[in-house]
Coordinates of C-alpha atoms and ligand atoms in Angstrom, one line a residue:
M1 CA 63.9 199.3 238.2
K2 CA 67.2 197.7 238.3
K3 CA 69.9 199.4 240.3
F4 CA 73.3 199.6 238.9
L5 CA 76.3 199.5 241.1
V6 CA 79.1 201.3 239.6
F7 CA 82.5 200.6 240.9
V8 CA 85.1 203.1 240.1
L9 CA 88.5 202.0 241.0
I10 CA 90.8 204.7 241.6
S11 CA 94.3 203.7 242.3
I12 CA 96.1 206.1 244.4
S13 CA 99.7 206.1 244.9
C14 CA 101.4 208.8 246.8
A15 CA 104.0 209.2 244.1
N16 CA 101.7 210.2 241.3
L17 CA 98.5 211.3 243.1
F18 CA 97.7 213.9 240.5
A19 CA 99.5 212.5 237.5
Q20 CA 97.3 209.5 237.0
K21 CA 93.8 210.0 235.6
S22 CA 91.1 207.5 236.5
K23 CA 89.7 205.3 233.7
K24 CA 85.9 204.6 233.5
A25 CA 84.9 201.0 233.9
T26 CA 84.8 199.5 230.4
P27 CA 81.4 198.3 229.1
E28 CA 81.3 194.8 227.7
N29 CA 83.2 194.5 224.5
G30 CA 81.2 195.2 221.3
S31 CA 77.7 196.5 221.1
D32 CA 74.8 195.2 223.0
W33 CA 72.7 194.5 219.9
N34 CA 71.2 191.1 220.1
R35 CA 72.7 189.7 216.9
P36 CA 72.5 186.2 215.6
K37 CA 75.7 184.1 215.9
L38 CA 75.4 183.2 212.2
V39 CA 73.5 184.5 209.2
V40 CA 72.9 181.8 206.5
G41 CA 72.0 183.1 203.1
I42 CA 70.6 180.5 200.8
V43 CA 70.0 181.0 197.1
V44 CA 68.4 178.3 195.1
D45 CA 69.5 178.6 191.5
Q46 CA 66.5 179.0 189.1
M47 CA 63.8 178.6 191.8
R48 CA 60.4 179.8 190.7
Y49 CA 58.0 180.9 193.5
D50 CA 55.5 178.2 192.5
Y51 CA 58.0 175.4 193.4
L52 CA 57.1 176.2 197.0
T53 CA 53.4 175.7 196.4
R54 CA 53.3 173.2 193.6
F55 CA 55.4 170.6 195.5
Y56 CA 54.2 171.7 198.9
N57 CA 52.5 168.3 199.7
K58 CA 55.7 166.5 198.8
Y59 CA 57.8 168.5 201.3
G60 CA 58.6 167.4 204.8
N61 CA 58.2 169.7 207.8
D62 CA 61.9 170.4 208.3
G63 CA 63.0 171.9 205.0
F64 CA 61.1 174.6 203.0
K65 CA 58.1 174.2 205.3
R66 CA 60.1 175.0 208.4
L67 CA 60.9 178.4 206.9
M68 CA 57.5 178.9 205.4
N69 CA 55.5 178.0 208.5
Q70 CA 57.7 179.1 211.3
G71 CA 59.4 182.0 209.6
F72 CA 58.2 184.8 207.4
D73 CA 57.1 184.2 203.8
C74 CA 57.2 187.1 201.3
R75 CA 54.9 185.7 198.7
N76 CA 55.1 188.5 196.2
N77 CA 58.8 188.8 195.9
H78 CA 60.4 189.8 192.6
F79 CA 63.6 190.7 190.7
N80 CA 63.3 194.3 189.8
Y81 CA 65.7 194.4 186.8
I82 CA 66.6 192.8 183.5
P83 CA 68.5 190.5 182.8
T84 CA 67.6 187.8 185.3
Y85 CA 70.8 185.7 185.1
T86 CA 72.8 183.9 187.8
G87 CA 75.7 186.4 188.2
P88 CA 73.5 189.5 188.5
G89 CA 71.0 187.6 190.7
H90 CA 73.6 186.5 193.3
A91 CA 75.2 190.0 193.3
S92 CA 71.8 191.7 193.8
V93 CA 70.7 189.5 196.7
Y94 CA 73.9 190.3 198.7
T95 CA 74.6 193.9 197.7
G96 CA 71.0 195.0 198.0
T97 CA 71.0 196.7 194.6
T98 CA 70.8 196.0 190.9
P99 CA 73.3 195.9 188.0
K100 CA 72.8 199.6 187.6
Y101 CA 75.0 200.0 190.7
H102 CA 76.8 196.8 191.4
G103 CA 77.9 196.4 187.8
I104 CA 77.3 192.7 187.3
I105 CA 75.3 193.1 184.1
G106 CA 75.4 189.5 183.0
N107 CA 77.2 186.2 183.5
N108 CA 79.4 187.3 180.6
W109 CA 79.4 190.6 178.9
Y110 CA 81.2 192.5 176.2
D111 CA 83.7 194.8 177.8
K112 CA 83.6 198.1 175.8
E113 CA 87.1 199.2 176.9
I114 CA 89.1 196.0 176.2
K115 CA 86.8 195.0 173.4
E116 CA 86.5 191.4 174.6
T117 CA 83.8 189.3 176.3
I118 CA 84.5 188.8 179.9
Y119 CA 83.1 186.6 182.7
C120 CA 81.6 188.1 185.8
A121 CA 83.9 186.3 188.2
G122 CA 86.9 185.7 185.9
D123 CA 90.2 187.1 187.1
E124 CA 93.4 186.6 185.2
G125 CA 95.3 188.2 188.2
V126 CA 94.7 185.3 190.6
S127 CA 95.7 181.6 190.5
P128 CA 93.8 178.4 191.2
V129 CA 94.0 176.9 194.6
G130 CA 93.3 173.2 195.0
T131 CA 93.5 172.5 191.3
D132 CA 95.6 173.4 188.3
S133 CA 92.5 174.1 186.2
P134 CA 91.7 177.6 185.1
S135 CA 88.4 177.1 186.8
G136 CA 90.2 178.4 189.8
K137 CA 91.1 181.8 188.3
M138 CA 88.1 183.6 189.9
S139 CA 87.5 186.6 192.2
P140 CA 84.8 189.2 192.9
H141 CA 86.9 192.1 191.4
R142 CA 84.2 193.1 188.9
L143 CA 81.6 193.6 191.7
M144 CA 81.5 197.4 192.2
T145 CA 79.7 197.6 195.6
T146 CA 79.9 195.9 199.0
T147 CA 77.8 193.0 200.2
F148 CA 76.2 192.9 203.7
G149 CA 78.9 190.3 204.5
D150 CA 81.5 193.0 203.7
E151 CA 79.8 195.4 206.0
N152 CA 79.6 192.8 208.8
R153 CA 83.3 192.1 208.4
M154 CA 84.2 195.8 208.8
F155 CA 81.7 196.3 211.6
T156 CA 83.2 193.4 213.6
Q157 CA 86.8 194.5 213.0
F158 CA 87.1 191.4 210.7
K159 CA 86.4 189.1 213.6
G160 CA 83.0 188.0 212.1
K161 CA 83.7 185.6 209.2
T162 CA 82.2 185.3 205.7
I163 CA 82.3 182.0 203.9
G164 CA 80.7 181.3 200.4
V165 CA 79.8 177.9 199.1
A166 CA 78.3 176.8 195.8
L167 CA 79.0 174.4 192.9
K168 CA 79.1 177.4 190.6
D169 CA 82.0 179.8 191.2
R170 CA 79.9 182.9 190.7
G171 CA 77.3 181.5 193.1
A172 CA 80.0 181.3 195.9
I173 CA 82.1 184.3 195.0
L174 CA 79.6 187.2 194.4
P175 CA 77.6 186.5 197.6
A176 CA 80.7 186.3 199.8
G177 CA 81.9 189.7 198.6
H178 CA 85.3 191.4 198.7
T179 CA 86.4 190.7 202.2
A180 CA 85.3 187.1 202.4
N181 CA 87.6 184.7 204.3
A182 CA 86.9 182.1 201.6
A183 CA 84.6 181.2 198.7
Y184 CA 84.7 177.5 197.7
W185 CA 83.3 176.1 194.5
F186 CA 83.2 172.7 192.8
H187 CA 85.6 171.6 190.0
G188 CA 84.0 168.6 188.3
S189 CA 85.7 167.1 185.2
D190 CA 88.0 164.2 186.3
E191 CA 88.8 165.8 189.7
G192 CA 85.5 166.3 191.5
R193 CA 86.7 168.5 194.3
W194 CA 86.1 171.8 196.0
I195 CA 88.5 174.6 195.1
T196 CA 89.2 178.3 195.6
S197 CA 91.6 180.9 194.3
S198 CA 94.6 182.9 195.5
F199 CA 92.3 185.8 196.0
Y200 CA 91.4 184.2 199.3
M201 CA 94.3 182.0 200.3
K202 CA 97.5 180.3 199.3
E203 CA 96.4 176.8 200.0
L204 CA 93.2 175.0 200.9
P205 CA 92.6 174.6 204.7
Q206 CA 93.0 171.1 206.1
W207 CA 89.3 170.5 206.5
V208 CA 88.7 171.1 202.7
I209 CA 91.7 168.8 201.9
D210 CA 90.1 166.2 204.1
F211 CA 86.7 166.7 202.6
N212 CA 88.1 166.3 199.1
K213 CA 89.9 163.1 200.1
S214 CA 86.8 161.7 201.7
G215 CA 85.4 160.5 198.4
N216 CA 82.2 162.5 198.9
S217 CA 81.7 163.3 195.2
A218 CA 82.5 159.8 194.1
S219 CA 79.9 158.4 196.6
Y220 CA 77.2 160.2 194.6
M221 CA 78.2 158.6 191.3
K222 CA 75.3 156.2 191.5
T223 CA 71.8 155.7 190.0
W224 CA 69.4 158.6 190.2
D225 CA 65.9 157.3 190.5
T226 CA 62.9 159.1 191.9
Y227 CA 62.9 159.5 195.7
Y228 CA 59.2 158.4 196.0
N229 CA 57.3 156.2 193.6
I230 CA 57.2 158.1 190.3
D231 CA 53.4 157.4 190.0
T232 CA 52.9 159.7 193.0
Y233 CA 54.6 162.6 191.1
V234 CA 51.3 164.0 190.0
E235 CA 52.5 167.7 190.1
S236 CA 54.6 167.4 186.9
G237 CA 54.2 166.2 183.3
L238 CA 55.0 162.8 181.9
D239 CA 58.6 161.5 182.3
L240 CA 58.8 160.8 178.6
N241 CA 58.0 163.8 176.5
E242 CA 59.6 165.9 173.7
F243 CA 60.5 168.9 176.0
E244 CA 63.4 167.4 177.8
G245 CA 67.1 167.2 176.9
G246 CA 68.5 164.3 178.9
F247 CA 72.0 162.9 179.1
K248 CA 74.4 161.8 176.4
G249 CA 74.5 158.0 176.2
K250 CA 70.9 157.5 177.3
E251 CA 68.3 157.5 174.7
T252 CA 65.4 158.9 176.6
A253 CA 65.1 161.5 179.4
T254 CA 63.5 159.0 181.7
F255 CA 64.2 157.6 185.1
P256 CA 66.3 155.8 186.3
Y257 CA 69.7 157.4 185.3
D258 CA 72.7 155.2 185.9
L259 CA 75.3 158.0 186.3
N260 CA 78.2 155.6 186.4
A261 CA 77.3 154.2 183.0
I262 CA 77.0 157.6 181.3
K263 CA 79.6 159.7 183.2
E264 CA 82.3 159.5 180.5
K265 CA 80.0 161.0 177.9
N266 CA 78.8 163.7 180.3
G267 CA 82.0 165.2 181.7
Y268 CA 82.7 162.8 184.5
F269 CA 82.1 164.6 187.8
D270 CA 80.3 167.4 185.9
I271 CA 77.3 165.1 185.4
L272 CA 76.6 165.4 189.2
K273 CA 75.8 169.0 188.7
T274 CA 72.8 168.1 186.6
T275 CA 71.4 165.8 189.3
P276 CA 70.0 166.5 192.8
Y277 CA 73.2 165.0 194.1
G278 CA 75.0 168.2 193.3
N279 CA 72.8 169.9 195.9
S280 CA 73.5 167.1 198.4
M281 CA 77.2 167.6 197.9
T282 CA 76.7 171.3 198.5
A283 CA 74.8 170.7 201.7
D284 CA 77.5 168.2 202.8
F285 CA 80.2 170.7 202.2
A286 CA 78.3 173.6 203.9
I287 CA 77.8 171.4 207.0
A288 CA 81.5 170.5 207.0
A289 CA 82.2 174.3 206.8
L290 CA 80.3 174.9 210.0
D291 CA 83.0 172.9 211.9
G292 CA 85.9 173.6 209.5
E293 CA 85.5 177.3 209.7
Q294 CA 84.1 177.4 213.2
L295 CA 81.0 179.4 212.1
G296 CA 78.5 180.7 214.7
Q297 CA 80.7 179.6 217.6
D298 CA 80.8 182.9 219.4
K299 CA 78.8 186.1 219.8
I300 CA 80.4 187.8 216.9
T301 CA 78.1 187.3 213.8
D302 CA 79.5 185.1 211.0
V303 CA 78.0 184.9 207.5
L304 CA 77.6 181.7 205.5
T305 CA 76.3 182.0 201.9
V306 CA 75.2 178.8 200.2
S307 CA 73.9 178.6 196.7
F308 CA 72.3 175.4 195.4
S309 CA 73.2 175.3 191.7
S310 CA 71.9 171.9 190.6
T311 CA 68.3 173.1 190.4
D312 CA 69.5 175.4 187.5
Y313 CA 71.3 172.7 185.6
V314 CA 68.3 170.3 186.0
G315 CA 65.9 173.1 184.9
H316 CA 68.0 173.9 181.8
N317 CA 68.1 170.2 180.9
F318 CA 64.6 169.0 181.7
G319 CA 62.4 172.0 182.1
V320 CA 60.0 173.5 184.6
N321 CA 57.3 170.8 184.2
S322 CA 59.5 167.7 184.4
K323 CA 59.5 164.8 186.8
E324 CA 63.2 165.5 187.1
I325 CA 62.6 169.0 188.5
E326 CA 60.0 167.7 190.9
D327 CA 62.4 165.0 192.2
T328 CA 65.2 167.6 192.5
Y329 CA 63.1 169.8 194.7
I330 CA 61.9 166.9 196.9
R331 CA 65.5 166.0 197.5
L332 CA 66.6 169.6 198.0
D333 CA 63.9 169.8 200.7
L334 CA 65.6 166.9 202.5
D335 CA 69.1 168.5 202.1
L336 CA 67.8 171.7 203.6
A337 CA 66.3 169.8 206.5
R338 CA 69.8 168.3 207.0
L339 CA 71.4 171.7 206.9
F340 CA 69.0 173.2 209.4
K341 CA 69.4 170.2 211.8
A342 CA 73.2 170.7 211.6
L343 CA 72.7 174.4 212.4
D344 CA 70.5 173.5 215.4
D345 CA 73.2 171.1 216.7
K346 CA 76.3 173.2 216.0
V347 CA 75.1 176.8 216.4
G348 CA 71.9 176.3 218.4
E349 CA 68.2 176.7 217.6
G350 CA 67.2 180.3 217.8
E351 CA 70.9 181.5 217.6
Y352 CA 71.0 181.8 213.8
T353 CA 69.0 183.6 211.1
V354 CA 68.3 182.1 207.6
F355 CA 66.9 183.6 204.5
L356 CA 66.2 181.6 201.3
T357 CA 65.6 183.1 197.9
A358 CA 66.6 182.5 194.2
D359 CA 68.7 184.2 191.6
H360 CA 65.9 184.1 189.0
G361 CA 63.0 181.9 188.0
A362 CA 62.5 180.1 184.7
V363 CA 60.1 180.0 181.8
E364 CA 58.1 176.8 181.0
V365 CA 59.6 175.1 177.9
P366 CA 58.2 177.2 175.0
A367 CA 57.5 174.1 172.9
Y368 CA 55.3 172.8 175.8
L369 CA 53.6 176.2 176.2
H370 CA 52.9 176.1 172.4
S371 CA 51.4 172.7 172.8
V372 CA 48.9 174.1 175.3
K373 CA 48.1 177.1 173.1
I374 CA 50.1 179.7 175.0
P375 CA 51.9 182.2 172.8
S376 CA 55.6 181.2 172.9
G377 CA 58.4 180.3 170.6
Y378 CA 62.1 180.4 169.6
L379 CA 63.9 183.3 168.0
N380 CA 65.7 182.9 164.7
N381 CA 68.8 184.9 165.5
S382 CA 70.7 184.2 162.3
D383 CA 67.8 185.5 160.1
S384 CA 67.5 188.6 162.3
K385 CA 71.3 189.2 162.2
K386 CA 71.3 189.0 158.4
K387 CA 68.4 191.5 158.2
F388 CA 70.1 193.7 160.7
D389 CA 73.5 193.8 158.9
A390 CA 71.7 194.6 155.7
F391 CA 69.9 197.5 157.4
M392 CA 73.2 198.9 158.8
K393 CA 74.9 198.7 155.5
K394 CA 72.0 200.4 153.7
D395 CA 71.3 203.2 156.2
F396 CA 74.8 204.0 157.3
G397 CA 76.9 202.7 154.5
H398 CA 79.0 200.5 156.8
D399 CA 78.4 197.1 158.3
D400 CA 81.1 197.4 160.9
L401 CA 79.3 199.9 163.2
V402 CA 78.2 197.2 165.5
E403 CA 80.9 195.6 167.7
N404 CA 78.9 193.1 169.6
I405 CA 75.4 191.8 170.2
S406 CA 74.9 190.0 173.5
N407 CA 72.5 189.7 176.4
N408 CA 69.9 191.4 174.2
Q409 CA 72.1 194.5 173.8
V410 CA 73.7 196.1 170.8
F411 CA 77.2 197.5 171.4
L412 CA 78.2 200.1 168.8
N413 CA 81.7 201.0 167.6
R414 CA 81.7 204.5 169.0
E415 CA 85.1 205.4 167.6
K416 CA 84.0 204.5 164.1
I417 CA 80.8 206.4 164.5
K418 CA 82.7 209.5 165.6
E419 CA 85.2 209.1 162.8
L420 CA 82.4 209.0 160.2
G421 CA 80.9 212.1 161.7
L422 CA 77.7 210.3 162.6
D423 CA 75.6 211.3 165.6
L424 CA 75.5 208.5 168.3
D425 CA 71.9 209.3 169.3
D426 CA 70.7 209.2 165.7
V427 CA 72.4 205.8 165.2
Q428 CA 70.9 204.4 168.4
D429 CA 67.4 205.8 167.5
A430 CA 67.5 204.3 164.0
I431 CA 68.5 200.9 165.4
V432 CA 65.5 201.0 167.8
E433 CA 63.1 201.9 165.0
E434 CA 64.6 199.0 162.9
L435 CA 64.5 196.4 165.6
L436 CA 60.9 197.3 166.6
S437 CA 59.8 196.1 163.1
Y438 CA 61.3 192.6 163.8
E439 CA 59.1 189.7 164.7
N440 CA 58.9 188.9 168.5
V441 CA 60.7 192.1 169.5
Y442 CA 58.5 193.5 172.3
K443 CA 60.3 196.7 173.2
A444 CA 63.6 198.4 172.4
Y445 CA 65.2 201.4 174.0
T446 CA 68.4 203.4 173.6
A447 CA 71.1 203.8 176.2
Q448 CA 70.5 207.5 175.9
T449 CA 66.9 206.9 177.0
M450 CA 68.0 204.7 179.9
A451 CA 70.5 207.2 181.1
S452 CA 68.3 210.3 180.9
T453 CA 64.9 208.9 182.0
S454 CA 63.8 207.8 185.5
F455 CA 61.3 205.0 185.0
T456 CA 59.2 204.0 188.0
T457 CA 57.1 201.1 186.7
G458 CA 57.0 198.3 184.1
V459 CA 59.5 196.7 181.9
E460 CA 61.2 200.1 181.4
E461 CA 62.0 200.3 185.1
L462 CA 63.4 196.8 185.0
L463 CA 65.6 197.7 182.1
E464 CA 66.8 200.9 183.8
N465 CA 67.7 199.0 187.0
G466 CA 69.7 196.5 184.9
F467 CA 71.4 199.3 182.9
N468 CA 74.9 200.3 183.9
Q469 CA 76.0 203.4 182.1
K470 CA 79.6 202.3 181.8
R471 CA 79.2 198.7 181.1
S472 CA 75.9 198.2 179.2
G473 CA 75.3 198.4 175.5
D474 CA 73.8 201.2 173.2
V475 CA 70.5 199.6 172.4
L476 CA 68.5 197.2 174.7
V477 CA 65.9 194.8 173.3
V478 CA 63.1 192.9 175.1
Q479 CA 61.6 189.9 173.4
D480 CA 57.9 188.8 173.5
P481 CA 56.9 186.8 176.6
A482 CA 58.0 183.2 176.4
F483 CA 60.1 183.7 173.3
I484 CA 63.7 182.6 173.9
S485 CA 67.0 182.1 172.2
Y486 CA 67.5 178.5 173.3
G487 CA 67.2 174.9 172.2
R488 CA 63.7 173.3 172.0
T489 CA 64.2 171.3 175.2
G490 CA 64.6 172.6 178.7
S491 CA 63.9 175.9 180.4
T492 CA 65.9 179.1 180.5
H493 CA 65.6 182.6 182.1
G494 CA 66.7 186.2 181.7
S495 CA 63.6 188.2 181.1
G496 CA 61.6 190.6 183.2
F497 CA 58.4 188.6 183.0
N498 CA 56.9 187.1 186.1
Y499 CA 58.0 183.6 185.4
D500 CA 61.6 184.9 185.7
T501 CA 61.1 187.6 188.4
H502 CA 58.8 186.0 190.9
V503 CA 60.9 183.9 193.3
P504 CA 60.6 182.7 197.0
L505 CA 61.8 184.9 199.8
L506 CA 61.7 183.3 203.2
F507 CA 63.2 184.5 206.5
Y508 CA 63.6 182.3 209.6
G509 CA 65.3 182.3 213.0
K510 CA 66.7 184.9 215.3
G511 CA 65.0 188.3 215.1
I512 CA 62.4 187.1 212.5
K513 CA 58.7 187.2 213.1
Q514 CA 56.4 184.5 212.0
G515 CA 54.0 185.5 209.2
H516 CA 53.6 186.2 205.6
T517 CA 52.8 189.1 203.2
F518 CA 51.5 189.6 199.8
E519 CA 53.0 193.1 199.7
R520 CA 55.4 193.4 196.9
T521 CA 59.0 193.0 198.0
V522 CA 62.1 193.1 195.7
I523 CA 65.4 191.3 195.8
P524 CA 67.4 194.3 196.9
D525 CA 65.3 194.5 200.1
I526 CA 67.1 191.4 201.4
A527 CA 70.5 192.9 202.1
S528 CA 69.0 196.1 203.7
T529 CA 66.8 193.8 205.9
I530 CA 69.8 191.7 207.0
S531 CA 71.9 194.8 207.5
S532 CA 69.1 196.2 209.8
L533 CA 68.9 193.0 211.7
L534 CA 72.6 193.1 212.3
G535 CA 72.7 196.8 212.9
V536 CA 75.5 197.2 210.4
S537 CA 75.9 199.8 207.6
F538 CA 74.0 199.1 204.5
P539 CA 76.1 197.9 201.6
S540 CA 77.6 200.8 199.6
G541 CA 75.2 200.7 196.7
A542 CA 72.1 199.3 198.5
T543 CA 68.8 200.6 197.1
G544 CA 66.5 198.2 198.8
R545 CA 64.4 199.0 201.9
P546 CA 64.6 197.1 205.2
L547 CA 61.4 194.9 205.5
G548 CA 60.7 196.2 209.0
F549 CA 57.4 194.3 209.3
L550 CA 59.2 190.9 209.5
L551 CA 61.9 191.9 212.0
K552 CA 61.2 191.6 215.7
Ligands
ZN601 ZN1 71.0 181.0 188.1
ZN602 ZN1 61.9 162.8 182.0
ZN603 ZN1 70.4 179.2 184.4

């Protein structure tokens, strides 16, 4: 046993022998908890679980595989709510709960009170910083609960920093939370620079100004060809096929893509978002932030959130089975290796903790699924809308009872329903009955059912977890598996099926055991696990459980 020597200094002066009380020796500042110097949260936008396994042989040892083999791999990790979109996804990872509690029910949604469609990160009350474009008018004000970064900020008396980085504003802002020191996102167009809003600061810090001046984004305006010989990309379909969108100004969606030649027709710097170079820029910027923001330089834990958005743009354009997706993941693996190397150098190996997950998965292109005999297809919304309007007119005598249909939800004009003396429950029930008779409608439920029932399994549980009583609509609809409202090329997401819910969850670094599990974990478990690792309070709405089996 160690012996402790306790020195108690008592100053005695004759003048105030009894007036002065002795003070106990002060223990070291802060708690003794062995926290990492930095937590790095990584979200890969639109990453299906099988991108880890399908491209496994193409990855090096220092990117995904470093986390998979030296860290902890949760192989059965899912989103536990509908809709699986980017805004809700990022919010759920960092708040440890679902739209039911954090309130981010979509990327955009119909606001019942102001009767307008709003954007999850849009904020007319703030101004752009680093640009004059309205793309800077963003903040997390619609996020109703705290993130683990917020809790860490309060725990450390605001000495631990939080910085958010992503091409997409919502991918930077929602993870970083309410008390973030900064969130930075990319403004493409003819500017090609990293920006923020007055929510965080009055002007960009010098390191961001310098980064923007460095010509980083312009340096990626080059040809995108496959990283390895395309003939070795045996894990994906043919480069030329009918399931890919491609770029304006290039006839076929085939390699190589001369970005300089087609940038004018594709939004100038915005074209970089739909290439793996958007992820490289993000890694460059995140690495610059380590120095610029002095992250992980002392014992007080900082939080860096990084979201790689280009995977989503490439997926939407080219689809799950494309060579373009394969190349994008091969290159993301290299960017991750670069980021981890920078963390080793600047923070120190074993001094930081990383997790990597996604904000949703993606469906294979339905036209492709159809070609291999799997039930799938595209919804004819205009036909359904006509049929639906006719039904409302016939059954209720009015065609203005519906205010909005969006995100697979019907929003009713409640004032009008009241005025006509109709019963809201009856109207909701009748709409459910009607919609269930439509082709490719799998399930439909009323808001009344969502609010009054506690579902514990299945698609109903996912709907309930995504249902926010104040913000969500009156009727919720689920489409058949692999039926989407989308163009005939490229992939999308939003459903509660496994292709959208099953995503990677990897932990690595300080405090993390090596191993894997097939036990089901859900996205809200992440924030509770990181909170437990740090010993900080759980985020205010957290519903996930700490994954104790992976913590040391
Ligand atoms: Zn996304
Ligand atoms: Zn192609
Ligand atoms: Zn998307």
